[in-house]
Amino acid sequence: MIIELKNIDKSFGEKEVLKGVSFTAKGGRAFGLLGRNGAGKTTIIRILMNVFPSNGGQVLIDGNLIDYNTVSFGYLPEERGLYPKKKIFDQLLYFAELKGMDKKDAIKSIEYWLERLEMQEYRNKRLDTLSKGNQQKIQLITAIAHNPDIVILDEPFSGLDPVNAMLLKDVVKEQIRNGKIVLFSSHQMSYIEEFCDDIAIIHNGKVALTGDLIEIKRNYPRNKLVVRSKDNDKIKALYNATDISELDILITLQNAEEKASVIKDLAEKFDIDEIKVFEPSLNDIFVEYAGDKE
């Protein structure tokens, strides 16, 4: 499955929020939707899910206009939307049936996910008796229990401790392996970098950058080497390198064609623990494309 947004425009009154937004997300690959607060990410998600229409443009599935009667969505919102005073199992069943599941299948799916996310003991508890992290896991079950085609996760790791974050990571990776379109929206760049194959950076209602994250990184100049060695001081003196961490130094070459000869020279002269081509982090790329530049 491939979902494509083509030239999406959206205005609220005189305020133009989205201006010709286009990007493509594919099944079996995670897609990161990035942008500063107010960039238009939430509006994109709401148009994608048919919460409200765009003023212009199209949402396509496999090249055809999306049919919301046949394509199912699972949505984990940043602002949680469950009922704090209701029993957990009752509202999980309510939401699963609301999304088209018959009761028998819904119960089976909910039982599976409660066990998978280690939440069986809370099934008859009220939601407001749970920790923030456990509430997040219950919210996740509402997003995936009905086996949606497209999973949209808005700040999914918010409030999770490392153990619960690992559980959620496993679930997300499983969704990706199963060929679903998984769309992340988050300010936590480390998670986007870990999961996402493709990204779109939204800035002032426009797509500032989109594409395969590995290819985006490879398009940056590849004339810098990160070196880790017990001989860092000697290498710094020889190559005019600079410290970039307690363990690593950075060598900047005149051009990328020098890489092979410099790597060979370093390996022959020094005790090298690690050497690699420097690539910008997703955080570096985000700051470059979502900063206040004209």
Tab-separated table of C-alpha atoms in Angstrom:
chain	number	residue	atom	x	y	z
A	1	MET	CA	0.000	0.000	0.000
A	2	ILE	CA	1.178	3.504	-0.859
A	3	ILE	CA	-0.486	6.660	0.426
A	4	GLU	CA	0.226	9.930	-1.324
A	5	LEU	CA	-0.652	13.497	-0.440
A	6	LYS	CA	-0.664	15.702	-3.537
A	7	ASN	CA	-0.643	19.493	-3.339
A	8	ILE	CA	-2.708	19.729	-0.141
A	9	ASP	CA	-3.861	23.249	0.745
A	10	LYS	CA	-5.734	24.231	3.877
A	11	SER	CA	-6.879	27.566	5.250
A	12	PHE	CA	-8.853	28.524	8.334
A	13	GLY	CA	-10.461	31.834	7.506
A	14	GLU	CA	-7.710	34.053	6.158
A	15	LYS	CA	-4.952	31.982	7.739
A	16	GLU	CA	-3.228	29.704	5.222
A	17	VAL	CA	-2.012	26.677	7.177
A	18	LEU	CA	-0.915	24.260	4.436
A	19	LYS	CA	0.513	25.334	1.093
A	20	GLY	CA	0.833	22.607	-1.512
A	21	VAL	CA	1.955	19.786	0.802
A	22	SER	CA	3.024	16.637	-1.042
A	23	PHE	CA	4.705	13.452	0.172
A	24	THR	CA	4.458	9.667	-0.166
A	25	ALA	CA	4.445	6.983	2.537
A	26	LYS	CA	4.778	3.272	1.776
A	27	GLY	CA	3.670	0.093	3.517
A	28	GLY	CA	6.432	-1.709	5.378
A	29	ARG	CA	8.349	1.545	5.891
A	30	ALA	CA	7.975	3.993	8.750
A	31	PHE	CA	7.458	7.635	7.808
A	32	GLY	CA	8.453	10.531	10.053
A	33	LEU	CA	6.394	13.730	9.871
A	34	LEU	CA	8.492	16.476	11.445
A	35	GLY	CA	8.033	20.148	12.106
A	36	ARG	CA	8.075	22.770	14.790
A	37	ASN	CA	4.951	23.593	16.790
A	38	GLY	CA	2.451	25.255	14.474
A	39	ALA	CA	4.102	24.003	11.286
A	40	GLY	CA	0.947	22.164	10.162
A	41	LYS	CA	1.588	18.543	11.203
A	42	THR	CA	-1.689	18.113	13.100
A	43	THR	CA	-3.667	19.636	10.234
A	44	ILE	CA	-2.014	17.171	7.823
A	45	ILE	CA	-2.944	14.248	10.065
A	46	ARG	CA	-6.552	15.414	10.356
A	47	ILE	CA	-6.902	15.813	6.599
A	48	LEU	CA	-5.286	12.415	6.061
A	49	MET	CA	-7.818	10.828	8.445
A	50	ASN	CA	-10.762	12.759	6.933
A	51	VAL	CA	-11.505	14.663	10.140
A	52	PHE	CA	-12.007	17.679	7.896
A	53	PRO	CA	-11.407	18.283	4.169
A	54	SER	CA	-8.577	20.145	2.510
A	55	ASN	CA	-9.222	23.240	0.406
A	56	GLY	CA	-7.279	21.718	-2.449
A	57	GLY	CA	-5.231	18.670	-3.398
A	58	GLN	CA	-5.802	14.943	-3.117
A	59	VAL	CA	-5.154	11.978	-0.838
A	60	LEU	CA	-4.426	8.859	-2.905
A	61	ILE	CA	-4.066	5.172	-2.063
A	62	ASP	CA	-2.132	3.167	-4.657
A	63	GLY	CA	-2.766	5.929	-7.187
A	64	ASN	CA	-6.525	6.210	-6.622
A	65	LEU	CA	-8.535	8.624	-4.508
A	66	ILE	CA	-8.750	7.222	-0.977
A	67	ASP	CA	-11.979	5.445	-0.050
A	68	TYR	CA	-12.450	5.942	3.680
A	69	ASN	CA	-14.997	3.122	3.714
A	70	THR	CA	-12.332	0.562	2.841
A	71	VAL	CA	-9.117	1.965	4.380
A	72	SER	CA	-8.829	1.791	8.170
A	73	PHE	CA	-6.752	4.046	10.409
A	74	GLY	CA	-5.325	3.609	13.874
A	75	TYR	CA	-4.467	6.830	15.668
A	76	LEU	CA	-2.520	7.420	18.859
A	77	PRO	CA	-3.021	11.138	19.577
A	78	GLU	CA	-0.612	13.293	21.534
A	79	GLU	CA	-3.546	14.502	23.638
A	80	ARG	CA	-5.029	11.356	25.114
A	81	GLY	CA	-8.730	10.777	24.536
A	82	LEU	CA	-9.975	7.915	26.708
A	83	TYR	CA	-12.493	7.999	29.552
A	84	PRO	CA	-10.727	8.266	32.927
A	85	LYS	CA	-13.617	6.931	35.043
A	86	LYS	CA	-14.519	3.938	32.877
A	87	LYS	CA	-13.202	0.388	33.196
A	88	ILE	CA	-10.368	-0.278	30.788
A	89	PHE	CA	-11.732	-3.428	29.148
A	90	ASP	CA	-15.184	-1.899	28.639
A	91	GLN	CA	-13.868	1.110	26.770
A	92	LEU	CA	-11.374	-0.933	24.739
A	93	LEU	CA	-14.292	-3.062	23.585
A	94	TYR	CA	-16.376	0.038	22.862
A	95	PHE	CA	-13.685	1.574	20.653
A	96	ALA	CA	-12.964	-1.690	18.823
A	97	GLU	CA	-16.654	-2.139	17.962
A	98	LEU	CA	-16.870	1.531	17.012
A	99	LYS	CA	-14.139	0.838	14.449
A	100	GLY	CA	-16.097	-1.996	12.859
A	101	MET	CA	-15.060	-5.142	14.740
A	102	ASP	CA	-17.664	-7.673	15.799
A	103	LYS	CA	-17.712	-8.353	19.518
A	104	LYS	CA	-16.117	-11.812	19.402
A	105	ASP	CA	-13.147	-10.670	17.309
A	106	ALA	CA	-12.794	-7.500	19.364
A	107	ILE	CA	-12.575	-9.432	22.647
A	108	LYS	CA	-9.984	-11.806	21.186
A	109	SER	CA	-7.853	-8.938	19.908
A	110	ILE	CA	-8.091	-6.957	23.148
A	111	GLU	CA	-7.130	-10.009	25.209
A	112	TYR	CA	-4.095	-10.515	22.973
A	113	TRP	CA	-2.901	-6.912	23.283
A	114	LEU	CA	-3.495	-6.708	27.030
A	115	GLU	CA	-1.268	-9.752	27.447
A	116	ARG	CA	1.290	-8.532	24.904
A	117	LEU	CA	1.651	-5.175	26.677
A	118	GLU	CA	1.583	-6.737	30.155
A	119	MET	CA	-1.683	-5.041	31.107
A	120	GLN	CA	-3.966	-8.018	31.935
A	121	GLU	CA	-4.092	-7.207	35.639
A	122	TYR	CA	-5.566	-3.777	34.893
A	123	ARG	CA	-8.401	-4.886	32.619
A	124	ASN	CA	-11.130	-4.116	35.183
A	125	LYS	CA	-9.462	-1.024	36.647
A	126	ARG	CA	-10.508	2.533	35.931
A	127	LEU	CA	-8.162	4.332	33.593
A	128	ASP	CA	-7.405	7.127	36.057
A	129	THR	CA	-5.905	4.605	38.505
A	130	LEU	CA	-3.067	3.821	36.083
A	131	SER	CA	0.282	5.535	35.689
A	132	LYS	CA	0.805	7.827	32.713
A	133	GLY	CA	2.910	5.180	30.967
A	134	ASN	CA	0.295	2.459	31.424
A	135	GLN	CA	-2.433	4.813	30.226
A	136	GLN	CA	-0.309	5.299	27.127
A	137	LYS	CA	-0.243	1.560	26.522
A	138	ILE	CA	-4.028	1.346	26.823
A	139	GLN	CA	-4.330	4.221	24.350
A	140	LEU	CA	-2.056	2.288	21.976
A	141	ILE	CA	-4.357	-0.742	22.141
A	142	THR	CA	-7.260	1.417	20.980
A	143	ALA	CA	-5.138	2.419	17.981
A	144	ILE	CA	-4.156	-1.073	16.825
A	145	ALA	CA	-6.677	-3.601	18.190
A	146	HIS	CA	-8.802	-3.351	15.016
A	147	ASN	CA	-5.781	-4.185	12.812
A	148	PRO	CA	-5.739	-0.929	10.812
A	149	ASP	CA	-4.071	-0.453	7.431
A	150	ILE	CA	-2.445	2.832	8.465
A	151	VAL	CA	-1.089	3.537	11.959
A	152	ILE	CA	-0.484	7.161	12.976
A	153	LEU	CA	1.520	7.713	16.160
A	154	ASP	CA	1.713	11.240	17.570
A	155	GLU	CA	4.455	11.490	20.253
A	156	PRO	CA	4.059	7.754	21.024
A	157	PHE	CA	6.882	7.499	23.568
A	158	SER	CA	5.744	10.374	25.769
A	159	GLY	CA	5.662	9.354	29.438
A	160	LEU	CA	7.127	5.875	28.932
A	161	ASP	CA	9.941	4.495	31.059
A	162	PRO	CA	12.734	2.565	29.238
A	163	VAL	CA	11.082	-0.841	29.772
A	164	ASN	CA	7.706	0.263	28.433
A	165	ALA	CA	9.411	2.173	25.614
A	166	MET	CA	11.080	-1.095	24.564
A	167	LEU	CA	7.704	-2.869	24.572
A	168	LEU	CA	6.241	-0.159	22.375
A	169	LYS	CA	9.241	-0.291	20.040
A	170	ASP	CA	8.674	-4.021	19.530
A	171	VAL	CA	4.994	-3.437	18.717
A	172	VAL	CA	5.801	-0.662	16.250
A	173	LYS	CA	8.459	-2.758	14.511
A	174	GLU	CA	5.945	-5.593	14.201
A	175	GLN	CA	3.428	-3.248	12.559
A	176	ILE	CA	6.097	-2.213	10.050
A	177	ARG	CA	7.097	-5.819	9.332
A	178	ASN	CA	3.441	-6.628	8.672
A	179	GLY	CA	3.463	-4.161	5.794
A	180	LYS	CA	1.420	-1.412	7.390
A	181	ILE	CA	2.002	2.263	6.736
A	182	VAL	CA	3.311	3.643	10.039
A	183	LEU	CA	3.474	7.416	10.345
A	184	PHE	CA	5.309	9.041	13.247
A	185	SER	CA	4.926	12.610	14.395
A	186	SER	CA	7.395	13.474	17.139
A	187	HIS	CA	9.896	16.008	18.422
A	188	GLN	CA	12.074	13.192	19.759
A	189	MET	CA	14.527	12.926	16.890
A	190	SER	CA	16.290	9.857	18.271
A	191	TYR	CA	13.106	7.778	17.897
A	192	ILE	CA	12.427	9.084	14.399
A	193	GLU	CA	15.998	8.308	13.406
A	194	GLU	CA	15.718	4.811	14.882
A	195	PHE	CA	12.442	3.860	13.200
A	196	CYS	CA	11.829	5.937	10.110
A	197	ASP	CA	12.952	5.085	6.591
A	198	ASP	CA	11.438	8.236	5.076
A	199	ILE	CA	10.740	11.712	6.437
A	200	ALA	CA	9.047	14.979	5.591
A	201	ILE	CA	10.013	18.194	7.349
A	202	ILE	CA	7.171	20.723	7.378
A	203	HIS	CA	8.056	24.390	7.761
A	204	ASN	CA	5.541	27.230	7.617
A	205	GLY	CA	2.932	24.978	6.013
A	206	LYS	CA	5.216	23.722	3.230
A	207	VAL	CA	7.358	20.633	2.730
A	208	ALA	CA	10.910	21.850	3.268
A	209	LEU	CA	12.454	18.404	2.739
A	210	THR	CA	11.181	14.893	2.050
A	211	GLY	CA	12.670	11.566	1.021
A	212	ASP	CA	14.627	8.522	2.150
A	213	LEU	CA	16.535	9.475	5.309
A	214	ILE	CA	19.665	7.510	4.376
A	215	GLU	CA	19.773	9.129	0.948
A	216	ILE	CA	19.221	12.572	2.453
A	217	LYS	CA	22.224	12.048	4.720
A	218	ARG	CA	24.362	10.725	1.871
A	219	ASN	CA	23.681	13.869	-0.149
A	220	TYR	CA	25.617	15.925	2.375
A	221	PRO	CA	29.342	16.472	1.649
A	222	ARG	CA	31.243	13.330	2.629
A	223	ASN	CA	34.581	14.995	3.290
A	224	LYS	CA	34.738	14.510	7.045
A	225	LEU	CA	35.969	11.514	9.042
A	226	VAL	CA	35.140	10.627	12.634
A	227	VAL	CA	38.066	8.858	14.282
A	228	ARG	CA	38.381	7.082	17.625
A	229	SER	CA	41.868	6.086	18.735
A	230	LYS	CA	44.133	6.056	21.767
A	231	ASP	CA	46.390	8.215	19.569
A	232	ASN	CA	43.833	11.009	19.148
A	233	ASP	CA	46.289	13.732	20.220
A	234	LYS	CA	48.870	12.670	17.622
A	235	ILE	CA	46.211	12.461	14.897
A	236	LYS	CA	44.888	15.913	15.827
A	237	ALA	CA	48.339	17.383	15.436
A	238	LEU	CA	48.927	15.689	12.088
A	239	TYR	CA	45.538	16.400	10.506
A	240	ASN	CA	44.456	19.557	12.341
A	241	ALA	CA	41.479	17.587	13.688
A	242	THR	CA	39.005	18.806	16.307
A	243	ASP	CA	37.332	17.151	19.271
A	244	ILE	CA	33.632	16.329	18.849
A	245	SER	CA	33.263	14.172	21.985
A	246	GLU	CA	35.380	12.779	24.778
A	247	LEU	CA	36.365	9.848	22.569
A	248	ASP	CA	36.051	11.066	18.984
A	249	ILE	CA	37.805	13.599	16.783
A	250	LEU	CA	36.787	15.047	13.420
A	251	ILE	CA	39.075	15.323	10.419
A	252	THR	CA	37.931	17.677	7.643
A	253	LEU	CA	39.399	16.845	4.215
A	254	GLN	CA	39.912	19.166	1.276
A	255	ASN	CA	37.666	16.892	-0.798
A	256	ALA	CA	35.886	13.571	-0.463
A	257	GLU	CA	38.281	11.834	-2.859
A	258	GLU	CA	40.970	11.916	-0.167
A	259	LYS	CA	39.032	9.567	2.105
A	260	ALA	CA	40.577	6.278	0.984
A	261	SER	CA	44.185	7.478	1.204
A	262	VAL	CA	43.668	9.161	4.591
A	263	ILE	CA	41.939	6.100	6.040
A	264	LYS	CA	44.806	3.913	4.788
A	265	ASP	CA	47.370	6.315	6.250
A	266	LEU	CA	45.636	6.388	9.626
A	267	ALA	CA	45.338	2.594	9.786
A	268	GLU	CA	49.042	2.170	9.011
A	269	LYS	CA	50.349	4.780	11.460
A	270	PHE	CA	48.017	4.598	14.451
A	271	ASP	CA	46.071	2.185	16.648
A	272	ILE	CA	42.551	2.898	15.352
A	273	ASP	CA	39.451	1.741	17.225
A	274	GLU	CA	36.902	3.208	14.819
A	275	ILE	CA	36.795	5.349	11.721
A	276	LYS	CA	33.738	6.378	9.709
A	277	VAL	CA	32.440	9.052	7.388
A	278	PHE	CA	30.718	11.838	9.312
A	279	GLU	CA	26.988	12.195	8.615
A	280	PRO	CA	24.690	14.848	10.077
A	281	SER	CA	22.180	13.677	12.675
A	282	LEU	CA	18.478	14.060	12.000
A	283	ASN	CA	18.528	16.801	14.624
A	284	ASP	CA	21.140	18.692	12.558
A	285	ILE	CA	19.028	18.293	9.415
A	286	PHE	CA	15.855	19.357	11.208
A	287	VAL	CA	17.465	22.532	12.555
A	288	GLU	CA	18.753	23.364	9.068
A	289	TYR	CA	15.381	22.976	7.338
A	290	ALA	CA	12.965	24.030	10.087
A	291	GLY	CA	14.900	27.037	11.331
A	292	ASP	CA	13.865	30.637	10.751
A	293	LYS	CA	15.564	31.086	7.437
A	294	GLU	CA	14.098	32.568	4.310
